[in-house]
Every structure is written in C-alpha cells, then in structure tokens.
Coordinates of C-alpha atoms and ligand atoms in Angstrom, one line a residue:
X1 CA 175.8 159.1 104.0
X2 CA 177.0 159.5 107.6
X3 CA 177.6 162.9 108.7
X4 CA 179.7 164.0 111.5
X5 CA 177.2 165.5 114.3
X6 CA 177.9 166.8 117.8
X7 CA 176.0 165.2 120.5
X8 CA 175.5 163.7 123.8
X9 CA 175.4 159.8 124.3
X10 CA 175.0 157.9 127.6
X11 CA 177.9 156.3 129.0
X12 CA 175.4 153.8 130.5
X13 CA 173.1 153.0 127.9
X14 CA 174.1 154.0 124.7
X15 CA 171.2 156.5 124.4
X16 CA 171.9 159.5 122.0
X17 CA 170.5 163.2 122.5
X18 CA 171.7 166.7 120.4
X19 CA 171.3 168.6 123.6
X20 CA 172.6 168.0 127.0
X21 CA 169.8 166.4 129.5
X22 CA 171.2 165.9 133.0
X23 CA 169.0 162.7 133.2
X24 CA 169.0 159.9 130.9
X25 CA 165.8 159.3 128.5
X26 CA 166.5 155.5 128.8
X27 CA 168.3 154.1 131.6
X28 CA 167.1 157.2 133.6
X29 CA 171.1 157.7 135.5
X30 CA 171.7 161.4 136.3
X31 CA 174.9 163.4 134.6
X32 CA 175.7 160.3 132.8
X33 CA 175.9 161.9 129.1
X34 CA 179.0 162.7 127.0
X35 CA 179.9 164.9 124.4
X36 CA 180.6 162.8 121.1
X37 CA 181.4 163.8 117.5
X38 CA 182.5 160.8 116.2
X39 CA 180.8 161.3 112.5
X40 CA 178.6 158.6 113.0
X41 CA 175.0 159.9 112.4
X42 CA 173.0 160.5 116.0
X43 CA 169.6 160.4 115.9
X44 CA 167.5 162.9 117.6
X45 CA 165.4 163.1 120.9
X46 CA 164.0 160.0 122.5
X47 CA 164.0 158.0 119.3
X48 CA 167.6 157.9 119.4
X49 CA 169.5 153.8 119.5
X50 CA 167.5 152.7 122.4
X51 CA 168.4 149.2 123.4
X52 CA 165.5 147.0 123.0
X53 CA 164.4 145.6 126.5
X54 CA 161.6 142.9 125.5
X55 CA 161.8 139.3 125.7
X56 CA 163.2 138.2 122.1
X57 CA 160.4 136.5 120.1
X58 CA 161.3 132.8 119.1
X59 CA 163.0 132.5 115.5
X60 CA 162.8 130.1 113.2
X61 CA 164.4 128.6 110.0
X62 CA 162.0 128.6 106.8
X63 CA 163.5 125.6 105.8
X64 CA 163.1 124.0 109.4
X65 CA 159.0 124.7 108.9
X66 CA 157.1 121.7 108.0
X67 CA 156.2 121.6 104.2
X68 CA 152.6 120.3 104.1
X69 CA 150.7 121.6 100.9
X70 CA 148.5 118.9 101.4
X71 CA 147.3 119.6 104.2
X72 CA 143.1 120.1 103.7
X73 CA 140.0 119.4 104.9
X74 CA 137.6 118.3 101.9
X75 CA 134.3 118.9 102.3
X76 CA 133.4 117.0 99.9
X77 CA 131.0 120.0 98.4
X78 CA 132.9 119.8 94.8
X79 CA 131.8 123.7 94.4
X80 CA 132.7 125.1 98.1
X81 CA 135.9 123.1 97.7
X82 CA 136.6 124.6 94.1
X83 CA 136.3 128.4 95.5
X84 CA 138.3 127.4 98.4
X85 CA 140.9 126.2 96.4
X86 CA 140.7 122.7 97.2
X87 CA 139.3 122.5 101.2
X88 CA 139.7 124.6 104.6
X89 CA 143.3 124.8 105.9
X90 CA 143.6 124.1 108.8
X91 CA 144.5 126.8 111.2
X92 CA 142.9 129.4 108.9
X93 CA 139.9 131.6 109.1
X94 CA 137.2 131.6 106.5
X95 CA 134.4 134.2 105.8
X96 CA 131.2 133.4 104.4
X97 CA 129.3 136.4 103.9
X98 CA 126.0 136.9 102.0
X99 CA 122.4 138.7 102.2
X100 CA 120.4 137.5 104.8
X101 CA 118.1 133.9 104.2
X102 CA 120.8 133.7 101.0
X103 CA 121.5 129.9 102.3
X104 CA 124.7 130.8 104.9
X105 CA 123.5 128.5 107.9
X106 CA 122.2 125.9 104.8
X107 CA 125.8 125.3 103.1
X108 CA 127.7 125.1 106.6
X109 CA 125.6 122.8 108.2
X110 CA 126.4 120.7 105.1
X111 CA 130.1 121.4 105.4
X112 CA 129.9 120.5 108.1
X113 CA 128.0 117.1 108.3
X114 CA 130.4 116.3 105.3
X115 CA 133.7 117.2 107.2
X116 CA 132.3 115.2 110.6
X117 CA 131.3 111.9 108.4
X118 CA 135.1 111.7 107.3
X119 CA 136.4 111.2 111.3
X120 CA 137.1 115.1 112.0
X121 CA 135.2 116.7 115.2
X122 CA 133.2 119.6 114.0
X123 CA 132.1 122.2 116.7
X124 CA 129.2 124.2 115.4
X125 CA 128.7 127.9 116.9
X126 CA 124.9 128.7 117.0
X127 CA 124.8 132.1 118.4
X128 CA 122.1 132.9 116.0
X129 CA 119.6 130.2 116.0
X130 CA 118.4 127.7 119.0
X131 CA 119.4 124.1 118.6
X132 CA 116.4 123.0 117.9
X133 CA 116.6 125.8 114.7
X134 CA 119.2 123.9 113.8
X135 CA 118.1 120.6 114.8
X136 CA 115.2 121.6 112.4
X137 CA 117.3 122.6 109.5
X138 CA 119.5 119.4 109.9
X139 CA 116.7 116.9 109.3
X140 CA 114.8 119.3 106.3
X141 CA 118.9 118.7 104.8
X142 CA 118.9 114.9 105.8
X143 CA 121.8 115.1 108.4
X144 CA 121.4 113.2 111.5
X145 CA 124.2 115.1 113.5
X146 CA 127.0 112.7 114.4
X147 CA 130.1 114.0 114.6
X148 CA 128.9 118.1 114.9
X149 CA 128.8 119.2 118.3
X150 CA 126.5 122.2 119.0
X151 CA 127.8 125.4 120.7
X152 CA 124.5 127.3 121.6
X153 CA 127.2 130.2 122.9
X154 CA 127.2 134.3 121.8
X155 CA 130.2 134.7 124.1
X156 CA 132.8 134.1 121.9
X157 CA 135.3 133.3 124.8
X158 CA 133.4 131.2 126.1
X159 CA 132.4 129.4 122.9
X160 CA 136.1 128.9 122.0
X161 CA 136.7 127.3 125.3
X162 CA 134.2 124.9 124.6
X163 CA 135.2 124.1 121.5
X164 CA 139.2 123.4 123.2
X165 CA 137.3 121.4 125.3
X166 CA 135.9 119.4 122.8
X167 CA 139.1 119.0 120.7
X168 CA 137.7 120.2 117.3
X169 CA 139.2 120.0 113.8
X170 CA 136.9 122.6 112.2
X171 CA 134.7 124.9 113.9
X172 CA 132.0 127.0 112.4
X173 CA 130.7 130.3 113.8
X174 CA 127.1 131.3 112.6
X175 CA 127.4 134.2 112.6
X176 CA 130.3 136.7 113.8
X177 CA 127.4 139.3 114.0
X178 CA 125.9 137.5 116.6
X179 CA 128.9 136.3 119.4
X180 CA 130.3 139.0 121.4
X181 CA 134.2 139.6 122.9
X182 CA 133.8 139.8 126.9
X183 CA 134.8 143.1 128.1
X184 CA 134.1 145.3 125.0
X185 CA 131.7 148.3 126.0
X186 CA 130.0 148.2 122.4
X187 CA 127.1 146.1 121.2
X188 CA 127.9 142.6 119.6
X189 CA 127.5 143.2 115.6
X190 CA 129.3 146.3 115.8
X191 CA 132.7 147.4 114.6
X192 CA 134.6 147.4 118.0
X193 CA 132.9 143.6 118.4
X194 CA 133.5 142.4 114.7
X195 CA 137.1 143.5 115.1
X196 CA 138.0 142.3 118.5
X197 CA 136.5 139.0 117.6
X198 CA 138.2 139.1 113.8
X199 CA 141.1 139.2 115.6
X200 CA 140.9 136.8 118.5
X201 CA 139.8 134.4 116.2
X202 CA 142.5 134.9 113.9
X203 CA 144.9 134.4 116.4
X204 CA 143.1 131.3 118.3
X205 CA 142.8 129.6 115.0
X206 CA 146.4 129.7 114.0
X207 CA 147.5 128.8 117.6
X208 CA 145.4 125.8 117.7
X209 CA 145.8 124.7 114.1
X210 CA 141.9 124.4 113.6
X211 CA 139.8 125.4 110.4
X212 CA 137.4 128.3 111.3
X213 CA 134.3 129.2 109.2
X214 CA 132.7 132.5 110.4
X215 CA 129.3 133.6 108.8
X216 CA 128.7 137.0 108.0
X217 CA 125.9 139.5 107.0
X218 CA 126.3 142.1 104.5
X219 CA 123.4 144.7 103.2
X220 CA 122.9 144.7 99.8
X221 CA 125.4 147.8 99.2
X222 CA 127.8 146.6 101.8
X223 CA 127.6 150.3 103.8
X224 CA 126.7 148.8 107.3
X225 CA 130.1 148.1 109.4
X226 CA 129.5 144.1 108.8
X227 CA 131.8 141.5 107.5
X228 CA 133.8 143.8 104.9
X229 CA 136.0 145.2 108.6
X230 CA 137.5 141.3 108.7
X231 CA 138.4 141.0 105.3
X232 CA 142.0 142.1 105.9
X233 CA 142.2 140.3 108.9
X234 CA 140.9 136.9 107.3
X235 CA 142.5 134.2 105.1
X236 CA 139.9 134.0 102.8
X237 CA 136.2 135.3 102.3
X238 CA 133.6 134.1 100.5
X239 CA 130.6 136.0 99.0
X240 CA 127.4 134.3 98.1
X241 CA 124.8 136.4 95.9
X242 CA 122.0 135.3 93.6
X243 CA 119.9 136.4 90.8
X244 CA 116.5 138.0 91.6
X245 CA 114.3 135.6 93.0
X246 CA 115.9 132.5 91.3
X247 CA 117.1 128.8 93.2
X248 CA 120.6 129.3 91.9
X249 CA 123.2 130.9 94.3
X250 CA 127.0 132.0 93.3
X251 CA 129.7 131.7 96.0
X252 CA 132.8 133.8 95.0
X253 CA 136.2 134.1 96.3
X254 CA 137.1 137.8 96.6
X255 CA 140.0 136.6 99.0
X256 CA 142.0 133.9 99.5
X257 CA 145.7 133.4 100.7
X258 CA 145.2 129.7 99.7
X259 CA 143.9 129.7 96.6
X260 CA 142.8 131.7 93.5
X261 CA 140.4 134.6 94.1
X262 CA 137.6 135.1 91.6
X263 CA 136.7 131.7 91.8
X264 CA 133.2 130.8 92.0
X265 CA 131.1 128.0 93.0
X266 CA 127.4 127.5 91.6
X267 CA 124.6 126.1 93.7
X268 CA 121.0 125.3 93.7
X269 CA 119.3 125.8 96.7
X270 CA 116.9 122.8 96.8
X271 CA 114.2 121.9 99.7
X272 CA 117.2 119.4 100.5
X273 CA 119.9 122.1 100.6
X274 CA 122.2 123.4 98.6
X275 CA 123.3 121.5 95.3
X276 CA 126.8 121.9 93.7
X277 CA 125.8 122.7 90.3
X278 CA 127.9 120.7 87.3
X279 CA 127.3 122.2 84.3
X280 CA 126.9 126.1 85.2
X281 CA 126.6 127.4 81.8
X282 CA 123.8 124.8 81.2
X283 CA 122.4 126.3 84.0
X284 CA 122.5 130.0 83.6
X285 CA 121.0 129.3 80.2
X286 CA 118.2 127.3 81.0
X287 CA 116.4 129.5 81.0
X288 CA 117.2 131.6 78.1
X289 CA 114.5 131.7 75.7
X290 CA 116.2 132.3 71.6
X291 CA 112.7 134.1 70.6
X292 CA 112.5 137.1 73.6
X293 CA 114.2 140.2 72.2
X294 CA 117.1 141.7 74.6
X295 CA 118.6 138.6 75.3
X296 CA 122.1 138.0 74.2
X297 CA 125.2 135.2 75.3
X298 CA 128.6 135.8 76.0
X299 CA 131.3 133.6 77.9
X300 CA 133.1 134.9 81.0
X301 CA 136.0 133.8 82.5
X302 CA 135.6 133.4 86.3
X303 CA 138.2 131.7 88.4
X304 CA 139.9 129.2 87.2
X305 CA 136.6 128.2 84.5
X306 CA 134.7 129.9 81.6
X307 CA 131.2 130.1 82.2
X308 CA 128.3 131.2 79.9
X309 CA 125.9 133.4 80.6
X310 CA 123.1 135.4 79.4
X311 CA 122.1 139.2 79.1
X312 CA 118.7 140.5 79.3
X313 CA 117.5 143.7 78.6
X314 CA 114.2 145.3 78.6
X315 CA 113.6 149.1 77.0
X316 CA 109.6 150.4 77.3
X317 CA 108.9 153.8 76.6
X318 CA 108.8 155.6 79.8
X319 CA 106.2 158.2 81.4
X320 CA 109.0 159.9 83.5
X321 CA 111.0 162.8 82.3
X322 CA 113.9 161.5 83.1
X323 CA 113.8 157.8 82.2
X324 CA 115.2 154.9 84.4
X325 CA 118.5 152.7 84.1
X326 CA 117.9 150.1 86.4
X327 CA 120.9 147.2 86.3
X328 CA 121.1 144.3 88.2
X329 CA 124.3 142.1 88.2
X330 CA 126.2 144.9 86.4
X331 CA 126.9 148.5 87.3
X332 CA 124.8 150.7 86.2
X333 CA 127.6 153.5 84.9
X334 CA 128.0 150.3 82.6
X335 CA 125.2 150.7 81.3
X336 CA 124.7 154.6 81.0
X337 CA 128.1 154.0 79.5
X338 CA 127.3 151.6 77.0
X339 CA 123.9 153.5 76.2
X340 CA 126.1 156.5 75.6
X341 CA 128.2 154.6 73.4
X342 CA 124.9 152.9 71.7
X343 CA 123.5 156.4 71.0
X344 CA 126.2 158.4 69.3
X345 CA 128.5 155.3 67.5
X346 CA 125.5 153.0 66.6
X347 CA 122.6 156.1 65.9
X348 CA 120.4 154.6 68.3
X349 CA 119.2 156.3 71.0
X350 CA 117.0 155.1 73.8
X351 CA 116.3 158.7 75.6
X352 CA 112.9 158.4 76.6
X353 CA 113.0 154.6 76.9
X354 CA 113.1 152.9 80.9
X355 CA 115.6 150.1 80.0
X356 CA 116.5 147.3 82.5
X357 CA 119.3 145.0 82.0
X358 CA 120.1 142.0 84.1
X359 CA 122.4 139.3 83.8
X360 CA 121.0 135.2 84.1
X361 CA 121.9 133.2 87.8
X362 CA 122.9 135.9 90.3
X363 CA 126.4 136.6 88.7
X364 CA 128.1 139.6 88.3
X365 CA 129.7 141.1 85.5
X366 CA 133.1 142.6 86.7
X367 CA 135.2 142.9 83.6
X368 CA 134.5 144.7 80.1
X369 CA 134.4 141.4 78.3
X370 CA 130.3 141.0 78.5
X371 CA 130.6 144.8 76.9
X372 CA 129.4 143.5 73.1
X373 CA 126.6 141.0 74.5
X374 CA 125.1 143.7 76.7
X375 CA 125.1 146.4 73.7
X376 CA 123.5 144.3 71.3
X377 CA 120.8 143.0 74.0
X378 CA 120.2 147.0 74.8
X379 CA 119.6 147.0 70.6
X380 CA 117.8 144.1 70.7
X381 CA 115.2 145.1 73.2
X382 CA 115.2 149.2 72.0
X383 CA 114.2 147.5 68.5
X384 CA 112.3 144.5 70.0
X385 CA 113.9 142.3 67.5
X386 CA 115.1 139.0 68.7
X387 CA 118.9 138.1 68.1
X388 CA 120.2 135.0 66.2
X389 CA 119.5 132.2 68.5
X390 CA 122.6 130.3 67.7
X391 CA 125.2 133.5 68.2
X392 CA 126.8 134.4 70.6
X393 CA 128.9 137.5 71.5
X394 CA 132.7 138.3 72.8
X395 CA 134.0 141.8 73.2
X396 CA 134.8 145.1 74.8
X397 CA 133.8 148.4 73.5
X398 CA 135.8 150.9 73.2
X399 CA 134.3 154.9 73.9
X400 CA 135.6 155.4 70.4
X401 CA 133.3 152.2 69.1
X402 CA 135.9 149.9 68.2
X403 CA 135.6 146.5 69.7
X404 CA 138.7 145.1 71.2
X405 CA 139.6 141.8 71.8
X406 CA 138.8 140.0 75.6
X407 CA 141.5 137.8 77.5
X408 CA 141.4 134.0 77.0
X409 CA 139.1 133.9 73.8
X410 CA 139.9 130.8 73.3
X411 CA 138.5 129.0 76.2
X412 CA 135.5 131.1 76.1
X413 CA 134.8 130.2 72.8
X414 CA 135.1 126.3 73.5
X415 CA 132.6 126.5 76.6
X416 CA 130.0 128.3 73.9
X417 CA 130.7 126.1 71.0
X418 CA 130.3 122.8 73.7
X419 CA 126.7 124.5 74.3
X420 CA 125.9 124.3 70.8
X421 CA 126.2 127.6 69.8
X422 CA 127.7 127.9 66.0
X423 CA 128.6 131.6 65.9
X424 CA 130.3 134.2 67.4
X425 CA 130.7 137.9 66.9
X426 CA 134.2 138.5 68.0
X427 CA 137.0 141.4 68.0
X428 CA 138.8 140.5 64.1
X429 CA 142.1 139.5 66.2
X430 CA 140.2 136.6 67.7
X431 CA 141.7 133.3 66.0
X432 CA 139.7 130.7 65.3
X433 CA 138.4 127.4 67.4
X434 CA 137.0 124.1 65.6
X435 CA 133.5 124.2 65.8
X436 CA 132.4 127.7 65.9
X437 CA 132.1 130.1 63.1
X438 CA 134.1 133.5 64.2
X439 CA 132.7 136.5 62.5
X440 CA 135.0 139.3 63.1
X441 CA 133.3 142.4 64.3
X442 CA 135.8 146.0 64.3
X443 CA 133.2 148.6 65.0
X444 CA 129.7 148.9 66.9
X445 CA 128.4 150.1 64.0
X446 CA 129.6 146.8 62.1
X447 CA 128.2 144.4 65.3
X448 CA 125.0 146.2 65.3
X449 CA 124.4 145.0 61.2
X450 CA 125.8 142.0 61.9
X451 CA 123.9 140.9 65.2
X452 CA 121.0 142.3 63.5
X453 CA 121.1 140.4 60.6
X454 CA 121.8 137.0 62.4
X455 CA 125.5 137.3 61.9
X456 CA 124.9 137.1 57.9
X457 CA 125.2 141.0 57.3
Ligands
ATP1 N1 111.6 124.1 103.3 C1 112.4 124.7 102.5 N2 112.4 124.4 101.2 C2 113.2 124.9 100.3 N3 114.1 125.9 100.6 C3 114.1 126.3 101.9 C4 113.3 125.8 102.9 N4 113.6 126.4 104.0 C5 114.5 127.3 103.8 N5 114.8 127.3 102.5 C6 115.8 128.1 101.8 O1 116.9 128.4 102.7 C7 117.1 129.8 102.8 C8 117.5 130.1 104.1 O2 118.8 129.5 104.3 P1 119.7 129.8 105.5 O3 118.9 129.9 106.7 O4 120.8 128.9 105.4 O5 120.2 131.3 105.1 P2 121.2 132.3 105.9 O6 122.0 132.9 104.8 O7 121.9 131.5 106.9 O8 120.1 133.3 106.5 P3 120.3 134.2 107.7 O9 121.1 135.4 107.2 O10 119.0 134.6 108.1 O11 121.1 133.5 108.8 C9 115.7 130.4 102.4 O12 115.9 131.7 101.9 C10 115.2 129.4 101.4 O13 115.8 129.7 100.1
MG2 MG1 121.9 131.8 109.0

C-alpha cells in the first residue's frame, strides 16, 4: 500500500532521497532536489528510481523463436543417445564425468567417429593426451579418423579459436581439468579455472550453436573441487561408474535440461571399446549364481527402463571388536539401517559378523525399493542358506517392519518375469501380472519365513 512520505526528488533525473543532499546521487547536478510528498512511496538512499543508463538488451517474441525439437546429433551409440535423451543438442554443453581410466576418452572418441561418419566436423580437444595417445586409442577402437580434427591445445581460448576456424558441429574437450582460461592467476584443474572455463564454454557454445562434450574427473567421494562446480552451469552431465573390477560400465544422467535425468546407459568396455549393452538385466545377472547364499534379485526402475539386478551379501564372523559394514553400490547407513531393522523385527542379529553387501554391474541403489532384496540377502548370507533360485524380491521396509509397496510394480515385475523368474515376494497391495506368481509379503518377519522357505512358507 502506498504511503504518503516526505522527500526530496531531483528535478533532473528523477532520483529520490529522504534527506536533502545538495548534489545529486545520479545525474550528479548541484541544488537540483525538491521537496515532494505526493503519497507515492520514495524509496530510500541511492537505491531510489534510478533511470537505467545501459544499452537495452535485444528482445524477442517466444513465438517468433524457431521451433526445432528435432534438432539432434545421433551418435548413433543407442545407450549414450538413450541417457542423452535422444542425441547432443546443438549449442549445449555436456559433462562426462567419471573415475579416472573409467573409459571417458574411450566412449568420446567413439562419439565422435560416429558423429564425423554422418557429414558433421568434429573438433577433438586433447589437452590430456598427445595425438599420437589418441592416434593409438583410435586404431585399438578401429577408427581411422576422418572427419575428427585434433586440437592438441590446453589453452582453452586458443583451442576454441581453432575449433571457429575449423567450422565444427560438435566439439569435444578431454578434459576440462586439463585446458586453462588465459589470464586467470590459478592453476588449470582448479576452481577459479573449472569455473571460468564452465562458463566461457557455456556461453561460446550457445553463441555458436555447436554441441560441446567436456570430460571430467571426479574422486571416488566427489570432495576435490572437480566437475561437480559446472553442474549448475551445464545442460546436462553425465556420470559413468562401474562395479568393482567388472567390464560393465553405467552412464547416468544426474542432469539434463533435454531429457529425463536418471537415465542410464549400460556398456561393456571391450578391447574394441565400449559396447552398448541390449539386454542389461541379462547382463547384471550373468553372473548371478542361484546356489551362493546372500544373493538376492529385485527390479529397479532407472530412467525411463526397469532393469534387474542383483544383491550380494557376505556376513563372516569377525576378529574385530567392532565389526565392519562395508557397502558398495549402496550407502552404507542403508545397510546399518536395514541391519538394525534385521535385528530387532526379524530376531536376527549379525553383531559380531563383518558383513559386505554389493550390488551386481557398477549400479547404484538410490531409492528404498531394493530394501526387501537387500534384507533377505543380509539373512541369507548371516544363515548361509541360499534363497529360492527362481524368486525374486520387491519392497521397501518400513523401521516399524512392515513392507510397503514400490512405484511402478508393474513394469518391474514384467522385466523379472521376461527373465524367467516365476515368483515374487511383494508388498500384499501389489496386483498381479501374467506370468509371475505374487506372494504377498506384510511384515519382515513374514518375508524372512517366506524367502526362507522358497516362497512356500
Ligand atoms: N588394450 C585394451 N584392451 C581392453 N581394454 C582396454 C585396453 N586399453 C584400455 N582399455 C580400457 O580402457 C580404459 C581406459 O579408458 P579411457 O582412457 O577412455 O579412460 P578415461 O576415463 O578417459 O581415463 P582418464 O581419466 O585417465 O582420462 C582402461 O581402464 C581399460 O578398461
Ligand atoms: Mg581420458
């Protein structure tokens, strides 16, 4: 509500002040203020309705911007296509981070091979590595070049020139960490570097309409200033992790303003390169083995797909006072949490027991739906009793001990039936799909019998 308020206002310039100045804050003219009280509200001190003096930016109509929704490069790499939602935009910048020697340099060398054989000039930043690194890696992957023009360049100014020069489509930068902005005091890898480039880059790609891939390096818990500054200032980024020691990699969208996040891509890495895997599931299973105790299925939803994987779980009696949790692919207050939960709703404790749970392929589990399958694999191995080689298991669990239902049961329970499993421990809301025998679960205490007995209990 205005308020009628005595002031001073410049007969020049508009500029409002509660107490008389004998120089103007804005227009700077001496004994050029009046006394107002008009009841419109003045605002106070230099703040006051200062007349903008920059140039106007240009304006637009929304309707007059071209509608292009099509408007993608395919790499032609069904999975890194999938997570980013269908091909690089152009004029947007991608992240690609990952652990060192994870397969960064592998999968954008093959992006990039795939993008030049369709026509498109592909500029290829190698701050990192020599050409002949590179030149290396290309034949081992069985690309012969044409159509990727190298940018052996660590000065990113420099290195975008070049790439102006060249007139390139798509450009890839291997790796941020390694080019540095001219005229920055800091080291390049740093966080004055990462987010002067972030920036720049941002900035050039948009202007000049080309796809950018950057490459990134994270530590394994992420606490080094690294990739993680540009993920604001990105369109999308793109995390690739793996399972301890194994071939198969998982790229996952945590960001992307052009597609759906939490999509991932699966991969082998191969002595040819990385390979889109097809049937995922089939995969993280391959190597599940029905008669080792600790080992237990359950579907996830990731993305825009379910995908099947499996839970392992090891518990040996330990020589330590206080015993270890080690987890790897889930977080470990999951499984204190779920051992808690184990111990005082199911009777079964595991106090002086090391136990170790993993989960198959180098995925993650980041929602509470893998809850059931990682309890009963914790039984599982604490008993050393295998499970029921044709169950699987879908369900959260609750403090209290109930198990409630997960989100999307339905497709989960397609994906495990179409890999031959014939049973399912499930929350009892769960309703039924053809093909796989539901056997409704309420409490831990009830999915311990059942899982325990092979889903007959
Ligand atoms: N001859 C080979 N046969 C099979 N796999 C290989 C071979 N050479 C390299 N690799 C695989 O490629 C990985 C290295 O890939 P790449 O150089 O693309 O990783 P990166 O993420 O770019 O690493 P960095 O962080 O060091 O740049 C190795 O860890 C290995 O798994
Ligand atoms: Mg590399």
């Amino acid at each position: 509500m205005a308020r009628a308020v005595r002031g001073y206002r410049c007969r020049e310039c508009g500029w409002q002040t509660v107490a008389y100045v004998g120089r103007c804050g804005e227009c700077q003219a001496w004994n050029s203020l009046e006394q107002f009280a008009d009841g419109t509200r003045a605002s106070v001190g230099p703040l006051a309705k200062r007349p903008v003096t920059a140039v106007p930016a240009a304006t637009l109509s929304l309707a007059d911007v071209p509608d292009e929704p099509g408007r993608r490069f395919v790499t032609e790499i069904p999975e890194l296509d999938r997570v980013l939602g269908g091909g690089v935009v152009p004029g947007s910048l991608v992240l690609v981070g990952g652990d060192p020697g994870i397969g960064k340099s592998t999968l954008m060398l093959q992006a990039a091979a795939r993008m030049a054989a369709k026509g498109l000039v592909v500029g290829y930043v190698c701050g990192e590595e020599s050409p002949r690194q590179v030149r290396m890696r290309a034949s081992r992957l069985g690309i012969a070049g044409d159509g990727i023009s190298l940018i052996p360049e660590t000065s990113l100014d420099s290195a975008l020139a070049a790439a102006e020069g060249l007139g390139v489509s798509a450009l890839i930068i291997d790796s941020i960490q390694s080019v540095y902005v001219d005229g920055l005091e800091s080291r390049s890898g740093g966080p004055a570097q990462l987010s002067e480039a972030g920036a720049r880059l941002v900035g050039w790609a948009k202007g000049n309409e080309i796809a950018t891939i950057v490459t990134g390096h994270v530590t394994k818990g992420g606490e080094i200033a690294g990739p993680r500054l540009l993920e604001h200032l990105v369109d999308a980024v793109l995390y690739f992790e793996s399972g301890e020691g194994g071939s198969l990699r998982v790229l996952r969208a945590v960001k992307n303003r052009f597609g759906a996040t939490d999509e991932v891509g699966v991969f082998e890495m191969t002595g040819e390169g990385l390979r889109s895997v097809e049937n995922p599931s089939a995969a993280f299973l391959e190597a599940h083995d029905p008669e080792a105790s600790g080992c237990a299925v359950t579907a996830l939803i990731e993305g825009s797909r379910p995908l099947a994987i499996e839970v392992q779980a090891l518990a040996v009696p330990s020589p330590l006072a206080a015993p270890r949790r080690i987890a790897s692919g889930l977080e470990v207050s999951r499984l204190h949490l779920l051992l808690a939960v184990l111990a005082r709703r199911g009777g079964i404790v595991a106090g002086n027991l090391d136990v170790v749970a993993t989960v198959s392929g180098g995925m993650r589990l980041r929602d509470p739906s893998a809850d059931l399958a990682i309890l009963v694999a914790l039984v599982s191995a604490v008993r050393d009793q295998p499970l029921d080689r044709g169950t699987a298991f879908l369900g959260e669990v609750a403090l209290s001990g109930s198990i409630r239902p997960v989100q999307q049961s339905q497709r989960r329970l397609l994906e495990l039936g179409r890999l031959g499993f014939g049973r399912c421990l499930a929350p009892a809301s769960t309703s039924p799909v053809e093909g796989i025998e539901l056997i409704p679960v309420r409490s831990v205490k009830e999915a311990l019998r059942m899982a325990l007995a092979g889903g007959r209990g």
